[in-house]
Amino acid sequence: MQEVTALKRGATQEASHIHILLASSLAKQSLASIGSREVSRYRDTRLKVVSASTVNRELNILSHVFTVAKRSLTPESMA
């Protein structure tokens, strides 16, 4: 988080979104166990508290986590 987020214009806000995700039930699960049901549950719960654009930003961060994890598990990265 500190390597990339700190360099962004919206670093403070992004760090806040990351901390919210880390405090959620999703952070207590392995990436392999998180499916659409868990993400939908997270989204619906957050929509009761914050705006849709905030939830969208948080889900974009979560999507990036999966993208980075997928890239790190490709055969090229394991060589």
mmCIF file of N, CA and C in Angstrom, residues 1 5-7 10 17 19 25 32 35 44-45 48 51 55 59-60 63 66 75:
data_model
loop_
_atom_site.group_PDB
_atom_site.id
_atom_site.type_symbol
_atom_site.label_atom_id
_atom_site.label_comp_id
_atom_site.label_asym_id
_atom_site.label_seq_id
_atom_site.Cartn_x
_atom_site.Cartn_y
_atom_site.Cartn_z
ATOM 1 N N MET A 1 0.829 -1.184 0.000
ATOM 2 C CA MET A 1 0.000 0.000 0.000
ATOM 3 C C MET A 1 0.875 1.251 0.000
ATOM 4 N N THR A 5 0.281 3.779 -3.261
ATOM 5 C CA THR A 5 -0.724 4.733 -2.810
ATOM 6 C C THR A 5 -0.105 6.065 -2.409
ATOM 7 N N ALA A 6 1.012 6.044 -1.747
ATOM 8 C CA ALA A 6 1.631 7.284 -1.269
ATOM 9 C C ALA A 6 2.000 8.224 -2.403
ATOM 10 N N LEU A 7 2.166 7.713 -3.608
ATOM 11 C CA LEU A 7 2.569 8.529 -4.744
ATOM 12 C C LEU A 7 1.380 9.123 -5.499
ATOM 13 N N GLY A 10 -4.661 11.235 -4.718
ATOM 14 C CA GLY A 10 -5.688 10.943 -3.720
ATOM 15 C C GLY A 10 -5.218 9.926 -2.698
ATOM 16 N N HIS A 17 -9.824 3.984 2.082
ATOM 17 C CA HIS A 17 -10.597 2.895 1.471
ATOM 18 C C HIS A 17 -9.918 1.542 1.729
ATOM 19 N N HIS A 19 -8.009 0.767 4.279
ATOM 20 C CA HIS A 19 -8.190 0.409 5.693
ATOM 21 C C HIS A 19 -9.602 -0.135 5.952
ATOM 22 N N SER A 25 -14.909 -8.231 6.571
ATOM 23 C CA SER A 25 -14.851 -9.694 6.641
ATOM 24 C C SER A 25 -14.102 -10.277 5.444
ATOM 25 N N ALA A 32 -8.823 -17.052 -2.638
ATOM 26 C CA ALA A 32 -9.472 -18.156 -3.346
ATOM 27 C C ALA A 32 -10.899 -18.401 -2.860
ATOM 28 N N GLY A 35 -15.825 -15.084 -3.520
ATOM 29 C CA GLY A 35 -16.555 -15.193 -4.781
ATOM 30 C C GLY A 35 -17.551 -14.056 -4.926
ATOM 31 N N ASP A 44 -23.503 -4.685 -0.725
ATOM 32 C CA ASP A 44 -24.818 -4.347 -0.189
ATOM 33 C C ASP A 44 -24.726 -3.763 1.219
ATOM 34 N N THR A 45 -23.835 -4.310 2.016
ATOM 35 C CA THR A 45 -23.643 -3.802 3.378
ATOM 36 C C THR A 45 -23.077 -2.390 3.348
ATOM 37 N N LYS A 48 -25.392 0.610 2.460
ATOM 38 C CA LYS A 48 -26.265 1.105 3.530
ATOM 39 C C LYS A 48 -25.591 2.213 4.326
ATOM 40 N N SER A 51 -21.913 6.176 -0.011
ATOM 41 C CA SER A 51 -22.459 6.371 -1.352
ATOM 42 C C SER A 51 -21.975 5.277 -2.313
ATOM 43 N N VAL A 55 -18.373 2.960 -2.666
ATOM 44 C CA VAL A 55 -18.347 1.501 -2.797
ATOM 45 C C VAL A 55 -17.637 1.117 -4.086
ATOM 46 N N LEU A 59 -14.427 -1.293 -4.415
ATOM 47 C CA LEU A 59 -14.446 -2.488 -5.258
ATOM 48 C C LEU A 59 -13.369 -2.430 -6.331
ATOM 49 N N ASN A 60 -13.032 -1.243 -6.791
ATOM 50 C CA ASN A 60 -11.928 -1.106 -7.741
ATOM 51 C C ASN A 60 -10.610 -1.522 -7.092
ATOM 52 N N SER A 63 -10.662 -5.259 -6.865
ATOM 53 C CA SER A 63 -10.390 -5.812 -8.185
ATOM 54 C C SER A 63 -8.898 -5.788 -8.496
ATOM 55 N N PHE A 66 -7.071 -8.647 -6.833
ATOM 56 C CA PHE A 66 -7.189 -9.902 -7.580
ATOM 57 C C PHE A 66 -6.314 -9.896 -8.828
ATOM 58 N N PRO A 75 2.853 -18.546 -14.632
ATOM 59 C CA PRO A 75 4.089 -19.340 -14.725
ATOM 60 C C PRO A 75 5.342 -18.494 -14.906
#
